[in-house]
CSV table of N, CA, C and O in Angstrom, one decimal:
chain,number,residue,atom,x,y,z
N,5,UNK,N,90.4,115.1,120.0
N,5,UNK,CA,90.3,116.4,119.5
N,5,UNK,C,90.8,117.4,120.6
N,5,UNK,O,90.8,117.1,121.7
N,6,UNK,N,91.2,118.6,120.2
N,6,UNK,CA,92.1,119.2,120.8
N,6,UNK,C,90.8,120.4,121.5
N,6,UNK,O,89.8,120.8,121.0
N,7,UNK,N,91.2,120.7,123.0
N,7,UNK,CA,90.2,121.8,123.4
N,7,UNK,C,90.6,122.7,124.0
N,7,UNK,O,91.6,122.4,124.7
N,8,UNK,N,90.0,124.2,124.1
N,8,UNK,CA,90.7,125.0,124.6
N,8,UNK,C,90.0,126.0,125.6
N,8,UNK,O,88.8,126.2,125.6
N,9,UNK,N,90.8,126.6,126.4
N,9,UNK,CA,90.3,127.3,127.7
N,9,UNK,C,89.9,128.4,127.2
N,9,UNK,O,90.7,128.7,126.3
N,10,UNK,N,88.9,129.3,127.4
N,10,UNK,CA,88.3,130.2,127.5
N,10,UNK,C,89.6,131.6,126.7
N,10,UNK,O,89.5,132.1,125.5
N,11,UNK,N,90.5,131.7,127.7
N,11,UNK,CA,91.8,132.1,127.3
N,11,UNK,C,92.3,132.2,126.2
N,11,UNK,O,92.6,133.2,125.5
N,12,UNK,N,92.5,130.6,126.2
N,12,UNK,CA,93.3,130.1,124.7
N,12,UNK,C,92.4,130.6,123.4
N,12,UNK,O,92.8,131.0,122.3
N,13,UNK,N,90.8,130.4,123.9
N,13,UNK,CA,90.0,130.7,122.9
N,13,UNK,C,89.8,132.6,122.3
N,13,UNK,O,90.0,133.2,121.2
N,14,UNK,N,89.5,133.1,123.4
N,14,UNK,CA,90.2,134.4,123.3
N,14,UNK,C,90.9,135.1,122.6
N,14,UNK,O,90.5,136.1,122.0
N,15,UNK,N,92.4,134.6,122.8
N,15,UNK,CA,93.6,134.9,122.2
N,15,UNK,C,93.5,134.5,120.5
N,15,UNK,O,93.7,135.3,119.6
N,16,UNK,N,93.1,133.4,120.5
N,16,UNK,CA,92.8,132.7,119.0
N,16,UNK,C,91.7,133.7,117.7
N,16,UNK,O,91.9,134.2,116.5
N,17,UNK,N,90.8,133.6,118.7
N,17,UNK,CA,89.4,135.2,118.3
N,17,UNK,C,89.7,136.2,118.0
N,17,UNK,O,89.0,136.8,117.2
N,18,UNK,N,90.9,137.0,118.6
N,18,UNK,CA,91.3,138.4,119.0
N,18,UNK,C,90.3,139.3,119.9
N,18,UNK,O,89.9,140.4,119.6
N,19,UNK,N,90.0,138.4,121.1
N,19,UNK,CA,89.0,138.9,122.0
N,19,UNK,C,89.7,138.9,122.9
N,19,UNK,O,90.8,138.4,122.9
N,20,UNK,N,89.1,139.7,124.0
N,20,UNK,CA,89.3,139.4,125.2
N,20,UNK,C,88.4,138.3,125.9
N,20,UNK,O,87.3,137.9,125.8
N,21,UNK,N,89.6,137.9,126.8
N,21,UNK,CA,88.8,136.8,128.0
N,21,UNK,C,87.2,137.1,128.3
N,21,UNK,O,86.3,136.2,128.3
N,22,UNK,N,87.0,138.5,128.6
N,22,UNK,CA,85.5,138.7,128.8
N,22,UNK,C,84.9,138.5,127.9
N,22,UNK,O,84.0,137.7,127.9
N,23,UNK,N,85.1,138.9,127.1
N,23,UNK,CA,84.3,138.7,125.6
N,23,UNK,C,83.7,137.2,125.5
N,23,UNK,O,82.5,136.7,125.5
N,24,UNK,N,84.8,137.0,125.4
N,24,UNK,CA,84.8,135.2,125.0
N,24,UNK,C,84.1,134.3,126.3
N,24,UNK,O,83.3,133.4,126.0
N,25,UNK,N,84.2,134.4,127.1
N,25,UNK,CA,83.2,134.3,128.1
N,25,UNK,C,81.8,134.7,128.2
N,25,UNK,O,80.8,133.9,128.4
N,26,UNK,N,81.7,135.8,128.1
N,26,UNK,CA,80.2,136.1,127.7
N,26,UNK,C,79.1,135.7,126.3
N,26,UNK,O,77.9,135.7,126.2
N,27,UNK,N,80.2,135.3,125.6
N,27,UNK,CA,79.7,134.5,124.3
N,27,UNK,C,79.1,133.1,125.0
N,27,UNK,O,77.9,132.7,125.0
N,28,UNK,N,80.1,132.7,125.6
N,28,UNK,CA,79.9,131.1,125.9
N,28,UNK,C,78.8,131.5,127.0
N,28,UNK,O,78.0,130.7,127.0
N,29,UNK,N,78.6,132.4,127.8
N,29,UNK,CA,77.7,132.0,129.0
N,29,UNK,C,76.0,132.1,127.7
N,29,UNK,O,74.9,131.4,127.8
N,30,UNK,N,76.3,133.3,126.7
N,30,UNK,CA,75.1,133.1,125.8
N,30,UNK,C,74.7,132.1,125.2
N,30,UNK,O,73.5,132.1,124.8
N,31,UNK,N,75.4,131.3,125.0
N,31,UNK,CA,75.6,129.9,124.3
N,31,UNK,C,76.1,129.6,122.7
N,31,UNK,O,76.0,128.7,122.0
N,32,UNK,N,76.7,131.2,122.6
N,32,UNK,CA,77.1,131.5,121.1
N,32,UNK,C,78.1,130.5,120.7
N,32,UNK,O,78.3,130.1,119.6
N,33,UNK,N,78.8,130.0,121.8
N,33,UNK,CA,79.5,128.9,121.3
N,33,UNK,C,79.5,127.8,122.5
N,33,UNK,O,79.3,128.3,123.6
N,34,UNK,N,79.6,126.3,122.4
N,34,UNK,CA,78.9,125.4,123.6
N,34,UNK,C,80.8,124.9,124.3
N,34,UNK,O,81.9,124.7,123.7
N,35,UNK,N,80.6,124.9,125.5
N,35,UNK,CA,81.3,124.5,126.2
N,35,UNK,C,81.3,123.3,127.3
N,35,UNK,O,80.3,122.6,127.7
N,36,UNK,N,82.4,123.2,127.6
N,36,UNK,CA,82.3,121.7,128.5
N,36,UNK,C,83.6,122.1,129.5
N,36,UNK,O,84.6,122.8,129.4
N,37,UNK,N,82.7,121.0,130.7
N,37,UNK,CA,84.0,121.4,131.5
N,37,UNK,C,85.2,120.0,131.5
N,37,UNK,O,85.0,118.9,130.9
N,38,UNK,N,86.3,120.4,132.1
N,38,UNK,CA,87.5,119.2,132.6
N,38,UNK,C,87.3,118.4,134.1
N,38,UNK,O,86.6,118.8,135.0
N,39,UNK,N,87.9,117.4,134.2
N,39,UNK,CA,87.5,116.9,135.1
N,39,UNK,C,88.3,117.9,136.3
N,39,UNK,O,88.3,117.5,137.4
N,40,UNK,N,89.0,119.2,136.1
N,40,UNK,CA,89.1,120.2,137.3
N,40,UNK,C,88.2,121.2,137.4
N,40,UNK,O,88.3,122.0,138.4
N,41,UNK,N,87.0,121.3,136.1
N,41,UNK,CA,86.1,121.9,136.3
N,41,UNK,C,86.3,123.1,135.3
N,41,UNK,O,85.4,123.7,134.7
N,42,UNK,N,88.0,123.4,135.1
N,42,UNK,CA,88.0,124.5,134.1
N,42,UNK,C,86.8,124.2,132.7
N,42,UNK,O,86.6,123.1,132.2
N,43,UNK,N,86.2,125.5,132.2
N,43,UNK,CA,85.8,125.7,130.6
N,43,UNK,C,86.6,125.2,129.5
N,43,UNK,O,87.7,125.5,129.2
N,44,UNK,N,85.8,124.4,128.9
N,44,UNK,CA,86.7,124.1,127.6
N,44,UNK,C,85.8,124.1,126.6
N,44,UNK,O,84.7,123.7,126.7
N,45,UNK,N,86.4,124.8,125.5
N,45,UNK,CA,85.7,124.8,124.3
N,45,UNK,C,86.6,123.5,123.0
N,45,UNK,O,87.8,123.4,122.6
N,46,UNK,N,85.5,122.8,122.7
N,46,UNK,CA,86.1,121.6,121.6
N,46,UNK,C,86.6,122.4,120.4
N,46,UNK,O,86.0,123.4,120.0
N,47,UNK,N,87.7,121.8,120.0
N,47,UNK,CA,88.4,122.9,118.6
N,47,UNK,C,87.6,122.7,117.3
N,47,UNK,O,87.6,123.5,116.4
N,48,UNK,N,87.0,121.6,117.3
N,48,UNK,CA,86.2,122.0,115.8
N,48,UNK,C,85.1,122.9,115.6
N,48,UNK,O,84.7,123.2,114.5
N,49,UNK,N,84.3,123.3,117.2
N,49,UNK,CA,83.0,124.1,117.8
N,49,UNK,C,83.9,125.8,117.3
N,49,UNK,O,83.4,126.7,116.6
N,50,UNK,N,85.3,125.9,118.1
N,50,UNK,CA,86.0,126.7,118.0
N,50,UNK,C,85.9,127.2,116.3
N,50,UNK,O,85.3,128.1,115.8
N,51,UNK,N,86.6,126.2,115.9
N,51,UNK,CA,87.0,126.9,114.4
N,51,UNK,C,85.9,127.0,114.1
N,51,UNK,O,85.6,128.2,114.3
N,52,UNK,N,84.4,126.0,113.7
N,52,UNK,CA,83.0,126.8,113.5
N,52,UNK,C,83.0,128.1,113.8
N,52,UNK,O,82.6,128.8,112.9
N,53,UNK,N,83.3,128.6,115.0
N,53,UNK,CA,82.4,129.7,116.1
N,53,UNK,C,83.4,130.6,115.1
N,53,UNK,O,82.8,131.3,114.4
N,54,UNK,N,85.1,130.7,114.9
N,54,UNK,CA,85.8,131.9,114.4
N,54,UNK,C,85.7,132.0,113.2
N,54,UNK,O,86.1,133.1,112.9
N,55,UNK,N,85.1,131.4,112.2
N,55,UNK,CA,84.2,131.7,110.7
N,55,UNK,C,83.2,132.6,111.3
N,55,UNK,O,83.2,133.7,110.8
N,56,UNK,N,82.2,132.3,112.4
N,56,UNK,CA,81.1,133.0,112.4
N,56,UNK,C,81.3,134.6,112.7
N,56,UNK,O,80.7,135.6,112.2
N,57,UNK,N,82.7,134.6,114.0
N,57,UNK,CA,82.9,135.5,114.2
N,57,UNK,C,83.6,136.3,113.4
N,57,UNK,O,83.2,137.4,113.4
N,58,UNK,N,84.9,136.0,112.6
N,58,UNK,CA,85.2,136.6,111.3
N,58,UNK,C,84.5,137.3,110.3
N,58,UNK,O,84.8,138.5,110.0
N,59,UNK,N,83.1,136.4,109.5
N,59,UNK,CA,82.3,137.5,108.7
N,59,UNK,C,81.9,138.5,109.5
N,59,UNK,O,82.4,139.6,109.3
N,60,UNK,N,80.9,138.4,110.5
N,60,UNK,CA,81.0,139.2,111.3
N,60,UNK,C,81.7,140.8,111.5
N,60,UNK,O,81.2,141.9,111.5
N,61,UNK,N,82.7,140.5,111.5
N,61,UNK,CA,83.8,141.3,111.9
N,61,UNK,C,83.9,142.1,110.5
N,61,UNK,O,83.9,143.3,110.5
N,62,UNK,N,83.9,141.3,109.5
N,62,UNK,CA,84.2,141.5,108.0
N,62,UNK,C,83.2,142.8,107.8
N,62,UNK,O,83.5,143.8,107.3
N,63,UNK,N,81.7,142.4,108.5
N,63,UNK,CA,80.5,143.1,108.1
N,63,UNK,C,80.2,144.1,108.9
N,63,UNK,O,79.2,144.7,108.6
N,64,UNK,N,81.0,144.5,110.0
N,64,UNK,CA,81.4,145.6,110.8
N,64,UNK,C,81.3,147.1,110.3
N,64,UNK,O,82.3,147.3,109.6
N,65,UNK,N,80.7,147.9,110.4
N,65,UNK,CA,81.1,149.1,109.7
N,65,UNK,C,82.5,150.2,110.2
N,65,UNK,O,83.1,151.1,109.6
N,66,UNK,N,82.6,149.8,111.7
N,66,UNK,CA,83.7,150.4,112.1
N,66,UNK,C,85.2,149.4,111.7
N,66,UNK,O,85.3,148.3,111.2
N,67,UNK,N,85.9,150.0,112.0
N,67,UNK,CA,87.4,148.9,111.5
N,67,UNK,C,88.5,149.7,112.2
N,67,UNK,O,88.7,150.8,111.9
N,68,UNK,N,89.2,149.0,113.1
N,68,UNK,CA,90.0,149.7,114.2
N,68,UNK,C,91.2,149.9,113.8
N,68,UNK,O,91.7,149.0,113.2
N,69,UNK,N,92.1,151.2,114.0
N,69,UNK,CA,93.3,151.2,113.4
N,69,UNK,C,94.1,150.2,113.6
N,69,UNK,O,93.9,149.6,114.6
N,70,UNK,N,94.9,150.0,112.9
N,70,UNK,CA,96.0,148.4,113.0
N,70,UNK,C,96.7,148.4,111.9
N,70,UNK,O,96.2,148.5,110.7
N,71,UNK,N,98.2,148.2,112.1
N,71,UNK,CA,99.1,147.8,111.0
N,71,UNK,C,99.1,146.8,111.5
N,71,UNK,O,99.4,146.8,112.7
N,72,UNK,N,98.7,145.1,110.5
N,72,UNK,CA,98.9,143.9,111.1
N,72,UNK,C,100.3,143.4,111.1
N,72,UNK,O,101.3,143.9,110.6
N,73,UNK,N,100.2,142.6,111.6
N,73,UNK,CA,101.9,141.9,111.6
N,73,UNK,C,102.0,140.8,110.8
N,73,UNK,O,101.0,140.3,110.2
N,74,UNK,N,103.4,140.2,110.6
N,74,UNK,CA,102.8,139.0,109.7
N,74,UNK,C,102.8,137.6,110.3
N,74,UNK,O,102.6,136.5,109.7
N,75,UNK,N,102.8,137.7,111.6
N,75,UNK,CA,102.5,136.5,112.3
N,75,UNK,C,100.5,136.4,112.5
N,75,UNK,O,99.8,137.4,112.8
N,76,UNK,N,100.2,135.6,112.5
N,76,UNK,CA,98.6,135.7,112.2
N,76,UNK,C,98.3,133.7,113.2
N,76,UNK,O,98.0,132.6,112.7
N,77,UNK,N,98.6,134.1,114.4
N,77,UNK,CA,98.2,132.8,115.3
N,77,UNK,C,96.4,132.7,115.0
N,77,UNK,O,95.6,133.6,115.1
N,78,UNK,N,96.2,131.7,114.8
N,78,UNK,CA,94.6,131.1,114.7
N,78,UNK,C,94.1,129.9,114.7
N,78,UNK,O,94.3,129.3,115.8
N,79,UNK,N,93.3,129.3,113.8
N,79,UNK,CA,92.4,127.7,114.1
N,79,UNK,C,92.1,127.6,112.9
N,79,UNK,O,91.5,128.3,112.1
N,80,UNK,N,92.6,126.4,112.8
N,80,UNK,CA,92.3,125.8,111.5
N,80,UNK,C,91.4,125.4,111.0
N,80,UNK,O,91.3,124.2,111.1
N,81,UNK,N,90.1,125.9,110.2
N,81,UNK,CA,89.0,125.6,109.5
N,81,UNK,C,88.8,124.6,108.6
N,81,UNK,O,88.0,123.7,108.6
N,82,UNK,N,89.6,124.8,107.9
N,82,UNK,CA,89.2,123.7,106.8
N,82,UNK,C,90.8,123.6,106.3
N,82,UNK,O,91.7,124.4,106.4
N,83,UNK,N,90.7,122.1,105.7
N,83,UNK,CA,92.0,121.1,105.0
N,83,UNK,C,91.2,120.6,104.0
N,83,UNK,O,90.2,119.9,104.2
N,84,UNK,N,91.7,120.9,102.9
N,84,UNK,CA,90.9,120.3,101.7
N,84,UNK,C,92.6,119.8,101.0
N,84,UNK,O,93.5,120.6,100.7
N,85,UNK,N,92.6,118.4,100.8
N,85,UNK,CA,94.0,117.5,100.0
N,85,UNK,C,93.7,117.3,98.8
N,85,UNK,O,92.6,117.0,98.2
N,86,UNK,N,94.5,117.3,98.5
N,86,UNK,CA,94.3,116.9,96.4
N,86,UNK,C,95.7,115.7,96.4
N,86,UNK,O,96.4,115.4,97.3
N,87,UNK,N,95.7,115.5,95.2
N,87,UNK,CA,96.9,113.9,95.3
N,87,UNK,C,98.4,114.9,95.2
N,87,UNK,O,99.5,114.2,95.1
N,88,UNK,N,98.6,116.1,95.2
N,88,UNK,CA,99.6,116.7,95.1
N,88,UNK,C,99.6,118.0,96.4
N,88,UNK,O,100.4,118.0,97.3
N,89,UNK,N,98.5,119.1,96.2
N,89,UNK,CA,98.7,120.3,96.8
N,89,UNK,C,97.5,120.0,97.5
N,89,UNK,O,96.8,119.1,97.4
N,90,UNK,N,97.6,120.9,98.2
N,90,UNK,CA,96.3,121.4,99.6
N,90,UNK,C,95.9,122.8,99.8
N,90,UNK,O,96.6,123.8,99.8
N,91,UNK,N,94.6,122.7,100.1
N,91,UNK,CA,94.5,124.2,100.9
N,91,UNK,C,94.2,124.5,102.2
N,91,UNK,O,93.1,124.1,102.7
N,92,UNK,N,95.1,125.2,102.9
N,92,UNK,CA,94.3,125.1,104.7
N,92,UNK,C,94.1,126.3,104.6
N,92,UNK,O,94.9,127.2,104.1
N,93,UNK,N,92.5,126.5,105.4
N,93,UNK,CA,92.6,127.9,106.0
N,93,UNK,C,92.6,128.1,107.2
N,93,UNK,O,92.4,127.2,108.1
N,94,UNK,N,93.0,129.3,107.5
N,94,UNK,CA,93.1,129.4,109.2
N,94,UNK,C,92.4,130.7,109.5
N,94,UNK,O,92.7,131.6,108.7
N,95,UNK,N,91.4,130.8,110.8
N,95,UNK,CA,90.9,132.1,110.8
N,95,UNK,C,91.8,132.7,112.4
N,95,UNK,O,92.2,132.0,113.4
N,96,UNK,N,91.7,133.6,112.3
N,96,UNK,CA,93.0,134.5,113.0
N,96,UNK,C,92.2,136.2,113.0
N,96,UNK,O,92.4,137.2,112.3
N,97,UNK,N,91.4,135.6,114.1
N,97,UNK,CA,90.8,136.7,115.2
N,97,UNK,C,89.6,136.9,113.4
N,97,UNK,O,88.9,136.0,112.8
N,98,UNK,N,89.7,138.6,112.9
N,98,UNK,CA,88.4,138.8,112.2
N,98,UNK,C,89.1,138.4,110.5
N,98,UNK,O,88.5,138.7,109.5
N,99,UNK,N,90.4,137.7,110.4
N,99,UNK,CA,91.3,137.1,109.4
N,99,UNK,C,91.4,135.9,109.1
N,99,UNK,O,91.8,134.9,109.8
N,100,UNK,N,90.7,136.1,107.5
N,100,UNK,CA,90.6,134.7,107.2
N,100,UNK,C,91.9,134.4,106.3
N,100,UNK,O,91.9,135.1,105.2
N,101,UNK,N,93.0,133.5,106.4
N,101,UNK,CA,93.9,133.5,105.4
N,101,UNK,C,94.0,131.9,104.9
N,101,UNK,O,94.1,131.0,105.9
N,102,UNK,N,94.0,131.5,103.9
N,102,UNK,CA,94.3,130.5,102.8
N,102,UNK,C,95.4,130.4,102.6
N,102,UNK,O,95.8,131.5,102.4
N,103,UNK,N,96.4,129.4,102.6
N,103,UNK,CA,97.5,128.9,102.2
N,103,UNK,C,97.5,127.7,101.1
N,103,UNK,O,96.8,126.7,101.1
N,104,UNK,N,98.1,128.0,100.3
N,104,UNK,CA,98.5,126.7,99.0
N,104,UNK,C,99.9,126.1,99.7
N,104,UNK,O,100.9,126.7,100.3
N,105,UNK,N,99.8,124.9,99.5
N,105,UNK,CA,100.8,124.3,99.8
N,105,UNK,C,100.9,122.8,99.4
N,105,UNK,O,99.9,122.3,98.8
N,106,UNK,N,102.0,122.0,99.6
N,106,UNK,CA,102.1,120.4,99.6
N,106,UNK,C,100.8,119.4,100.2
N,106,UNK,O,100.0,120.1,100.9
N,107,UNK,N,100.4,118.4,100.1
N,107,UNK,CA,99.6,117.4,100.9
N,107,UNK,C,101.3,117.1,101.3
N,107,UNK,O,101.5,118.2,101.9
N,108,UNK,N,102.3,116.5,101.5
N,108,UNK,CA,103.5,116.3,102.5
N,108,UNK,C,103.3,117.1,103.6
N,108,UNK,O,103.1,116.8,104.7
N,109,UNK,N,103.4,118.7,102.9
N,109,UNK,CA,103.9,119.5,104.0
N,109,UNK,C,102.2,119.0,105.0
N,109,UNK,O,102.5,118.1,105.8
N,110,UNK,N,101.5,119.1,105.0
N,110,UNK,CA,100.1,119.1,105.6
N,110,UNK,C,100.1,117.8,106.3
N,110,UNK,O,99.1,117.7,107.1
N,111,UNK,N,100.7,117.1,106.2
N,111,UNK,CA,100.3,115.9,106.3
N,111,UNK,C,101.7,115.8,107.5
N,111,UNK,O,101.4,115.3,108.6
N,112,UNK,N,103.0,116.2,107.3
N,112,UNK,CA,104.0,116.1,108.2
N,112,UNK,C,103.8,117.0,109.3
N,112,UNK,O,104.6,116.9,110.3
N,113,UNK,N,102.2,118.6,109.1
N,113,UNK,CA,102.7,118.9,110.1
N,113,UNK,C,101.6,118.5,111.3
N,113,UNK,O,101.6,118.8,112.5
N,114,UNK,N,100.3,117.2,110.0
N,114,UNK,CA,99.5,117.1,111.1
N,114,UNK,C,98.1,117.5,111.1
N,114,UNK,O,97.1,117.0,111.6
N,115,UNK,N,98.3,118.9,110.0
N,115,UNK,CA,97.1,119.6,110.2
N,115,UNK,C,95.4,119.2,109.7
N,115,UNK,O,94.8,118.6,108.8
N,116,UNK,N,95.3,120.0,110.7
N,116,UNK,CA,93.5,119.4,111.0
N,116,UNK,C,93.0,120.1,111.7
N,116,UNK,O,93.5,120.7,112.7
N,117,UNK,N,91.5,120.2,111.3
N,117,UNK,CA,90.5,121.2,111.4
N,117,UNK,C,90.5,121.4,113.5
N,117,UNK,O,89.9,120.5,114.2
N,118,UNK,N,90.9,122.1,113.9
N,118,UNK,CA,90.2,122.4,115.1
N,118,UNK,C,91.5,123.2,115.5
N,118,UNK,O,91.6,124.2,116.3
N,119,UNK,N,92.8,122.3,114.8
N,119,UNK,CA,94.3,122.3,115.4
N,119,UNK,C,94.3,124.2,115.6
N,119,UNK,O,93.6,125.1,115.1
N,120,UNK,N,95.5,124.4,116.7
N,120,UNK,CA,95.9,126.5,116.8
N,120,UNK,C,96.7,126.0,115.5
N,120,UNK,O,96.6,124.8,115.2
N,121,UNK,N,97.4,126.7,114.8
N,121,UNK,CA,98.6,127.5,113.7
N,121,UNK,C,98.6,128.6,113.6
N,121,UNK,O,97.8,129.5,113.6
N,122,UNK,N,99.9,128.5,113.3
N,122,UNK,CA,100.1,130.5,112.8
N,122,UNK,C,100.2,130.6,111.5
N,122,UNK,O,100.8,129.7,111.0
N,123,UNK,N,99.5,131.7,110.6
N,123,UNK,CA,100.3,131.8,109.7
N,123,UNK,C,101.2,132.7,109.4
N,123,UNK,O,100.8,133.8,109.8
N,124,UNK,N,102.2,132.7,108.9
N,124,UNK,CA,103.0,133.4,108.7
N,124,UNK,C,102.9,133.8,107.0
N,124,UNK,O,102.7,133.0,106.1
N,125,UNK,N,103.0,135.2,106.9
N,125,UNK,CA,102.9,136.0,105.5
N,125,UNK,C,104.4,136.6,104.9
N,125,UNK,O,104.1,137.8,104.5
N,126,UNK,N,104.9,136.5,104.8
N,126,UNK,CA,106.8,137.6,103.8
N,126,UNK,C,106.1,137.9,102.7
N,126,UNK,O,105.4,137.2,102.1
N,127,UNK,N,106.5,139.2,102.5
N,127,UNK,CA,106.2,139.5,101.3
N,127,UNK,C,107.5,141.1,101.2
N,127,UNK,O,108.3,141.5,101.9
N,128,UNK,N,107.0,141.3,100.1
N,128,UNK,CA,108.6,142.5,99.7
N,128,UNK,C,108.0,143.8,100.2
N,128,UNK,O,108.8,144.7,100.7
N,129,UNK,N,106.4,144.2,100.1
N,129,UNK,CA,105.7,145.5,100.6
N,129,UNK,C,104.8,145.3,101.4
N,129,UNK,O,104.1,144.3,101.2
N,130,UNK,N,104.6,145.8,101.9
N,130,UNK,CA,103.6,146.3,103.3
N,130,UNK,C,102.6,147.4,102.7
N,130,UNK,O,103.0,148.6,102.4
N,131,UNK,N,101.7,147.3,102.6
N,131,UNK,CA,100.7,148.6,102.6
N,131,UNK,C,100.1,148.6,103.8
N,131,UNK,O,100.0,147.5,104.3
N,132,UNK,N,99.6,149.3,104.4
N,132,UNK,CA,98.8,150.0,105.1
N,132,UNK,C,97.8,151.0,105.1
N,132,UNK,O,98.1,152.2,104.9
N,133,UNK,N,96.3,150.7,105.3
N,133,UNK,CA,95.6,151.3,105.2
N,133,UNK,C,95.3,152.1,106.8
N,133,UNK,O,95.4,151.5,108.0
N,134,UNK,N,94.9,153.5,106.5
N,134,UNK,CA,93.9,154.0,107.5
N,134,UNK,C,92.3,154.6,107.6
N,134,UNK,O,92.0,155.5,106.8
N,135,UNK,N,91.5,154.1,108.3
N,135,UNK,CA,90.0,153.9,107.6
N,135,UNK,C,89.7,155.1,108.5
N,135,UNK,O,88.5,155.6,108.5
């Protein structure tokens, strides 16, 4: 299983390093070290911990200005396969996004609950909200 530094974890959350560190020294999410001693967080603890921190986020009453982009880097929560299509979701910082897709495509690219991916969104309009 795949694990990630403090950092990597961070970036994934849409936190800062401090942040994400002071979670872990709380025990909001459990860590282990490498045999150089660096922090590592296991990716399936990860994807857990970015659902929790997502609703969260969701149930926030402030909401920061942001036009998002359509690249959306995150951790893969769940893979649910059917004998044709799939659903993966990926949470991406306080963004939760669902993809329909192939069991091929899923299957050639690997994916699995813990794994980073980006998702990527195209679409013809952009809206933008300001709160």
């Amino acid at each position: 299983m795949q694990s990630y530094t403090i950092g990597q974890a961070a970036r994934l959350l849409g936190v800062s390093p401090d942040t994400a560190r002071r979670w872990a020294d709380a025990g909001r999410v459990a860590t282990h070290r490498d045999e150089t001693g660096r922090r590592l967080i296991d990716g399936r603890a990860l994807a857990a911990f970015s659902i929790e921190v997502g609703q969260g986020a969701a149930d926030e009453e402030e909401t920061p200005y942001t036009s998002a982009r359509n690249a959306f880097p995150g951790i893969v929560t769940a893979v649910k396969l059917g004998d044709v299509a799939a659903q993966v979701e990926i949470q991406a910082g306080p963004h939760r996004l669902v993809s329909l897709l192939t069991r091929e495509a899923v299957e050639e690219l690997g994916l699995e609950v813990g794994m980073q991916a980006t998702a990527r969104v195209k679409s013809t309009s952009v809206h933008i909200d300001r709160t």
